[in-house]
GROMACS .gro file of C-alpha atoms in nm:
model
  229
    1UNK     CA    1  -2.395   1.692  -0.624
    2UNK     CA    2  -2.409   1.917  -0.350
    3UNK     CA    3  -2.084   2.107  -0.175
    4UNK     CA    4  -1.949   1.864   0.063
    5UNK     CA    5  -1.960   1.971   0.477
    6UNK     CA    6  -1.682   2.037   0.701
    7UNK     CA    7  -1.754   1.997   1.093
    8UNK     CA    8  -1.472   2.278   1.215
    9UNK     CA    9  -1.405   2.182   1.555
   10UNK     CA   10  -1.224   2.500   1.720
   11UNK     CA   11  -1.232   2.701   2.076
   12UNK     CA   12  -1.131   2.948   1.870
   13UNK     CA   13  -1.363   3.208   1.709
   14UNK     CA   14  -1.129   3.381   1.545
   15UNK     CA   15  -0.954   3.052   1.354
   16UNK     CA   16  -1.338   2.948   1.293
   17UNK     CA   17  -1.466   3.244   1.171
   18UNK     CA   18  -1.122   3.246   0.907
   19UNK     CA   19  -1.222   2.896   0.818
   20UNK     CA   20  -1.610   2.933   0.774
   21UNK     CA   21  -1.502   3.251   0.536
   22UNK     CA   22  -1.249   3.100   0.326
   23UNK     CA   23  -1.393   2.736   0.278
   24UNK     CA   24  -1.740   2.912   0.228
   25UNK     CA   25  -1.594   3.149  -0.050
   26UNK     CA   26  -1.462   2.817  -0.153
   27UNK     CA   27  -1.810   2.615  -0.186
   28UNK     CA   28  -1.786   2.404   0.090
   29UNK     CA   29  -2.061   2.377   0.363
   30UNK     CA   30  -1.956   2.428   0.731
   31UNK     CA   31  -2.075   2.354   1.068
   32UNK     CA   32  -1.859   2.446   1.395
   33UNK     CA   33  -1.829   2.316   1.732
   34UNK     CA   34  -1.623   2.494   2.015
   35UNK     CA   35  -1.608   2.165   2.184
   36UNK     CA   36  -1.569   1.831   2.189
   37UNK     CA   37  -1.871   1.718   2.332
   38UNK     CA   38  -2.055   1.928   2.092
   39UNK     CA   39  -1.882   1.803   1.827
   40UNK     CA   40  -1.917   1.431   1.930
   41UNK     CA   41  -2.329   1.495   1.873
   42UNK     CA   42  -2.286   1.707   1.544
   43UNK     CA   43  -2.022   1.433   1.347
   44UNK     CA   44  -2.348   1.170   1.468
   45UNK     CA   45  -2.640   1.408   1.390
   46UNK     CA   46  -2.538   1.665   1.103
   47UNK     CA   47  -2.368   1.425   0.907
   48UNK     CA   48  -2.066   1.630   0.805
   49UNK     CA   49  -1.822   1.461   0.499
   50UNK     CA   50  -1.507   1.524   0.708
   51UNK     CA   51  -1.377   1.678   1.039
   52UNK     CA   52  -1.137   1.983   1.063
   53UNK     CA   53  -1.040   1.896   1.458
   54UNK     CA   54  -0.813   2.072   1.712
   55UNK     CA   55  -0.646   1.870   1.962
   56UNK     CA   56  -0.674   2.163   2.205
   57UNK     CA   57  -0.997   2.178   2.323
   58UNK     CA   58  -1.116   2.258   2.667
   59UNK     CA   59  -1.350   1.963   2.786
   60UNK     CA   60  -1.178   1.681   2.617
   61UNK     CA   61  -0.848   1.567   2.466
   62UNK     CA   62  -0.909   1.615   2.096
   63UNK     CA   63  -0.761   1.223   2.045
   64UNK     CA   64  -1.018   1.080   2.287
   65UNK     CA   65  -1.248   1.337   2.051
   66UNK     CA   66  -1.135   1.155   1.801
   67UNK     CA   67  -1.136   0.797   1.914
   68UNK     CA   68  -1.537   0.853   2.065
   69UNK     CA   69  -1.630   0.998   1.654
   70UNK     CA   70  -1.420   0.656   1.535
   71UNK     CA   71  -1.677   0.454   1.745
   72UNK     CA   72  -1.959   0.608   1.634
   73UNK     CA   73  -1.833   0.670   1.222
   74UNK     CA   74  -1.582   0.475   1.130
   75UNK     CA   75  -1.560   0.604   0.765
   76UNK     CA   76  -1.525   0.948   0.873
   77UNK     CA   77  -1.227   1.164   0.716
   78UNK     CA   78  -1.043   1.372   1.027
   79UNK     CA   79  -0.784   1.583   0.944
   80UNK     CA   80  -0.584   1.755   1.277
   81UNK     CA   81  -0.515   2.087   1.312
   82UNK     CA   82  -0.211   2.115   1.512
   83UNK     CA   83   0.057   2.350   1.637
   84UNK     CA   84   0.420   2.297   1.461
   85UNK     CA   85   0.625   2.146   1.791
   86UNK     CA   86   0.360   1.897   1.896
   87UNK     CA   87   0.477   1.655   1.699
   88UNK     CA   88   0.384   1.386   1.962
   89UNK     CA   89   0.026   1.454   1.957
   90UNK     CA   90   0.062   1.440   1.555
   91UNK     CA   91   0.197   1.071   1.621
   92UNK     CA   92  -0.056   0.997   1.864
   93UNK     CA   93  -0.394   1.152   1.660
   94UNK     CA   94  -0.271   0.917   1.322
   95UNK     CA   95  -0.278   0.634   1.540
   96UNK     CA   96  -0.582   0.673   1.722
   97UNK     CA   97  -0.740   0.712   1.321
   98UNK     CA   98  -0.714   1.066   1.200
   99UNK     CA   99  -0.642   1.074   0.809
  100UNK     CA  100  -0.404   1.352   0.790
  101UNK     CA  101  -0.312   1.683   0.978
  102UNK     CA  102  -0.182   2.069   0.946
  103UNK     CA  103   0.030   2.233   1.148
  104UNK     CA  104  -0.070   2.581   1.247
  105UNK     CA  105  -0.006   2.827   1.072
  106UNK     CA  106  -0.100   2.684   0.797
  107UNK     CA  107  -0.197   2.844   0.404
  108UNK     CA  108  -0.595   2.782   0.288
  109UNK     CA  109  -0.410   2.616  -0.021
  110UNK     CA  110  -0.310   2.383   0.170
  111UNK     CA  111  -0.572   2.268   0.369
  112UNK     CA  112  -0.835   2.245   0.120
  113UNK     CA  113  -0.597   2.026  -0.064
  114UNK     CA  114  -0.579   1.818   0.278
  115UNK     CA  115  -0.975   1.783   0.302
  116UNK     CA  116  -1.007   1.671  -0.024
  117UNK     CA  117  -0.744   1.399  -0.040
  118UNK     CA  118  -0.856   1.269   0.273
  119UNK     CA  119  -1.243   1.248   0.148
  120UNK     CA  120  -1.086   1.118  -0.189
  121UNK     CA  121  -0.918   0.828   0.049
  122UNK     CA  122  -1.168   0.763   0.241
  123UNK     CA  123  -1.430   0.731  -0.077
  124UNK     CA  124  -1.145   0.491  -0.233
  125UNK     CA  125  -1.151   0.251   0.072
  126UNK     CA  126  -1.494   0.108  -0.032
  127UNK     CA  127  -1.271  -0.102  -0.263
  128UNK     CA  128  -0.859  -0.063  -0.335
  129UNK     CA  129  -0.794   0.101  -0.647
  130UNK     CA  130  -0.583  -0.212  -0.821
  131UNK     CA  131  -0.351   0.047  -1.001
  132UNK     CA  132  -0.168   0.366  -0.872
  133UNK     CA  133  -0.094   0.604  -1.060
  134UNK     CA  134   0.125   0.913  -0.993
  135UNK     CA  135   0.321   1.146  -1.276
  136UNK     CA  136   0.572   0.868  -1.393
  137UNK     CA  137   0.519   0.588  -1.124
  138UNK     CA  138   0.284   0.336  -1.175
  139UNK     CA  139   0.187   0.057  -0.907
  140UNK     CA  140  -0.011  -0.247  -0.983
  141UNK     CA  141  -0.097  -0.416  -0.670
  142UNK     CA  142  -0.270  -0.727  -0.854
  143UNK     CA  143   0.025  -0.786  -1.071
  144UNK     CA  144   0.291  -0.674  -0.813
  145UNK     CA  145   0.482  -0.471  -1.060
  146UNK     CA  146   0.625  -0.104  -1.063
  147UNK     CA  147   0.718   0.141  -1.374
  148UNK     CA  148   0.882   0.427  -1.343
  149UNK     CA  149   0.767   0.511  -1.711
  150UNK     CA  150   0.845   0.287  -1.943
  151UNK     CA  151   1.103   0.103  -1.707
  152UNK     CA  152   0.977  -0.192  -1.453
  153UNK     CA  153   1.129  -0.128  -1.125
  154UNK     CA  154   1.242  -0.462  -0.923
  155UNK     CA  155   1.172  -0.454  -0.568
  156UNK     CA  156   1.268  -0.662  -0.295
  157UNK     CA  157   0.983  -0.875  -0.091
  158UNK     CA  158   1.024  -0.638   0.243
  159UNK     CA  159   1.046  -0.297  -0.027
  160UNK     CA  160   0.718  -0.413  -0.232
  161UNK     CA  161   0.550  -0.471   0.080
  162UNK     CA  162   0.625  -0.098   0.201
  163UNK     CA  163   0.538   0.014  -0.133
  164UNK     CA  164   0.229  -0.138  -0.103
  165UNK     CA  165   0.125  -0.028   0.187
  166UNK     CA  166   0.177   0.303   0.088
  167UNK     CA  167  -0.008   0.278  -0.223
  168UNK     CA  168  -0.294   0.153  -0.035
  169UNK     CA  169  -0.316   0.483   0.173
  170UNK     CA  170  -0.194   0.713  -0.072
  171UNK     CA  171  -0.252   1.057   0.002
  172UNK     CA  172  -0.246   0.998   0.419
  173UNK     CA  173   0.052   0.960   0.644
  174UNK     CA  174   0.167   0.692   0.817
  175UNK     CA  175   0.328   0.712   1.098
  176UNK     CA  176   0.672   0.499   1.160
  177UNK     CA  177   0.506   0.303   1.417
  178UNK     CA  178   0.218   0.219   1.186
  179UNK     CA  179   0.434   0.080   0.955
  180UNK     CA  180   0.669  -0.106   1.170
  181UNK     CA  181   0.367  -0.264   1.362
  182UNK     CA  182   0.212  -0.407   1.065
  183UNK     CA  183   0.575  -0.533   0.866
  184UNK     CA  184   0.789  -0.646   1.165
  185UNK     CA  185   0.551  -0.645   1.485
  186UNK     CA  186   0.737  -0.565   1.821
  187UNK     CA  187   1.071  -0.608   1.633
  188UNK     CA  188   1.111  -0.345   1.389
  189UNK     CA  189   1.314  -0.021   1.406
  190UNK     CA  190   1.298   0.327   1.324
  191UNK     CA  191   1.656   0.299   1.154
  192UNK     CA  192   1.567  -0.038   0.985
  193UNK     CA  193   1.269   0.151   0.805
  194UNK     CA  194   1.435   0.449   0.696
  195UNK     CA  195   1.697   0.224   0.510
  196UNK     CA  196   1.446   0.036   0.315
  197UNK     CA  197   1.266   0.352   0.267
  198UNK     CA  198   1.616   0.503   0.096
  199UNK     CA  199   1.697   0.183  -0.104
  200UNK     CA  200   1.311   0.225  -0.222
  201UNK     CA  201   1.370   0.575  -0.332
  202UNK     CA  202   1.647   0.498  -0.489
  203UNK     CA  203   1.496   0.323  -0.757
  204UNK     CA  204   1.156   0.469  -0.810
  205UNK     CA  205   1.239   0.858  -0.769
  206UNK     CA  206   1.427   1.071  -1.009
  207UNK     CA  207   1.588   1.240  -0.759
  208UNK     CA  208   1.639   1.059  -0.476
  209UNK     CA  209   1.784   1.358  -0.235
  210UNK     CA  210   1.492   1.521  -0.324
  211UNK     CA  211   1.156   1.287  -0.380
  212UNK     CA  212   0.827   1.356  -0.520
  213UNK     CA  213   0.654   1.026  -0.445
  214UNK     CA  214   0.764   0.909  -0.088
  215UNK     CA  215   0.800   1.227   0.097
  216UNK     CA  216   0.902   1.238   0.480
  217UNK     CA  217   0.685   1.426   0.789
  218UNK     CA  218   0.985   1.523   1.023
  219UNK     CA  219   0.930   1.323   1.321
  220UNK     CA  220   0.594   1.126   1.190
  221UNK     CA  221   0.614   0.881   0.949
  222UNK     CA  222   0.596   0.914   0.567
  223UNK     CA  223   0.332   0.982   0.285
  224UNK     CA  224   0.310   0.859  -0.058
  225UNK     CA  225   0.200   1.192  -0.296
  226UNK     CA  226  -0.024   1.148  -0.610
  227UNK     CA  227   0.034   1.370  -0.838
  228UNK     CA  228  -0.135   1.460  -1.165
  229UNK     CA  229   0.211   1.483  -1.350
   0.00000   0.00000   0.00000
């Protein structure tokens, strides 16, 4: 199988020289694009496996980047690089479609661990995986039951169908308004969700006060974590 491509979409040499080093010493293929019409024709003509794409760029907004390379390849991982206050244009890239995001400045650990969930998610939407698995949680979304290792969890209608939904993008985060819009429409709440999201913790974490599984991004949403063990 050959090393998978990142398109690095940057203004900035220096940040994509650092990035063409470190994910080449890491055996992954990169192309670069210091803007965003140039990166609109690479994502349609060099065929990259995911996006690594600033929202600051100088010719376009990077979400209207984004939107344009959502037109043209829907199945496309994009994971944001963005700076740590802008949490509003966090809120507004996962909406418009981008997979995940990291906030500058950020370790090489943890992006390549970004890119790779996000291609792993976006290879598992050709069909939902029927069972999630994650150290000692265990979701089976054909028989609608939970384990937290040997122990089935009961959950109520409005919890499994949170669950769910975060099953069925592990790995990615949603934001609160994603999850409101599709549960409750026009009438949901932020408070409404963070209650369900504690009385949901509360029975499939260890530690509640300090999860593994459902994790919070400050100001974003949430993100279910699969975990080896």
């Amino acid at each position: 199988m050959s090393d998978p491509c990142v398109l690095i979409v940057d203004d900035e040499p220096a940040i994509r020289r650092l990035l063409r080093t470190t994910l080449g010493s890491q055996s992954w293929r990169t192309l670069e694009a210091a803007t965003g019409a140039a990166a609109l024709r690479m994502a349609v003509e060099e065929h990259p496996d995911i996006v690594l794409l600033d929202l600051g760029l100088p010719d376009l907004d990077g979400a209207e980047v984004l939107r344009r390379m959502r037109a043209d390849r829907p199945d496309l991982p994009v994971v944001i690089l963005s700076v740590r206050d802008d949490e509003r244009g966090k809120v507004a890239a996962l909406e418009a479609g981008a997979d995940d995001y990291v906030t500058k400045p950020f370790s090489m650990a943890e992006l390549i661990a970004r890119l790779r969930n996000a291609m792993r998610h976006a290879l598992q939407q050709q069909g939902t995986v029927p069972v999630f698995v994650s150290a000692d949680l265990r979701v089976d979304l054909v028989r609608r039951q939970v384990f937290r290792g040997e122990e089935e969890i009961r959950l109520s209608p409005r919890e499994w169908d949170i669950l769910r939904m975060l099953v069925q993008y592990a790995g990615r985060v949603l934001t609160h308004q994603t999850i409101m819009g599709q549960l409750w429409g026009a009438s949901g709440d932020v408070q409404q969700l963070r209650v369900y999201i504690r009385q949901i913790r509360q029975k499939i974490e260890n530690d509640p006060e300090r999860p593994r599984h459902i994790v919070t991004e400050t100001g974003v949403g949430y993100r279910l974590v699969q975990s080896q063990g």
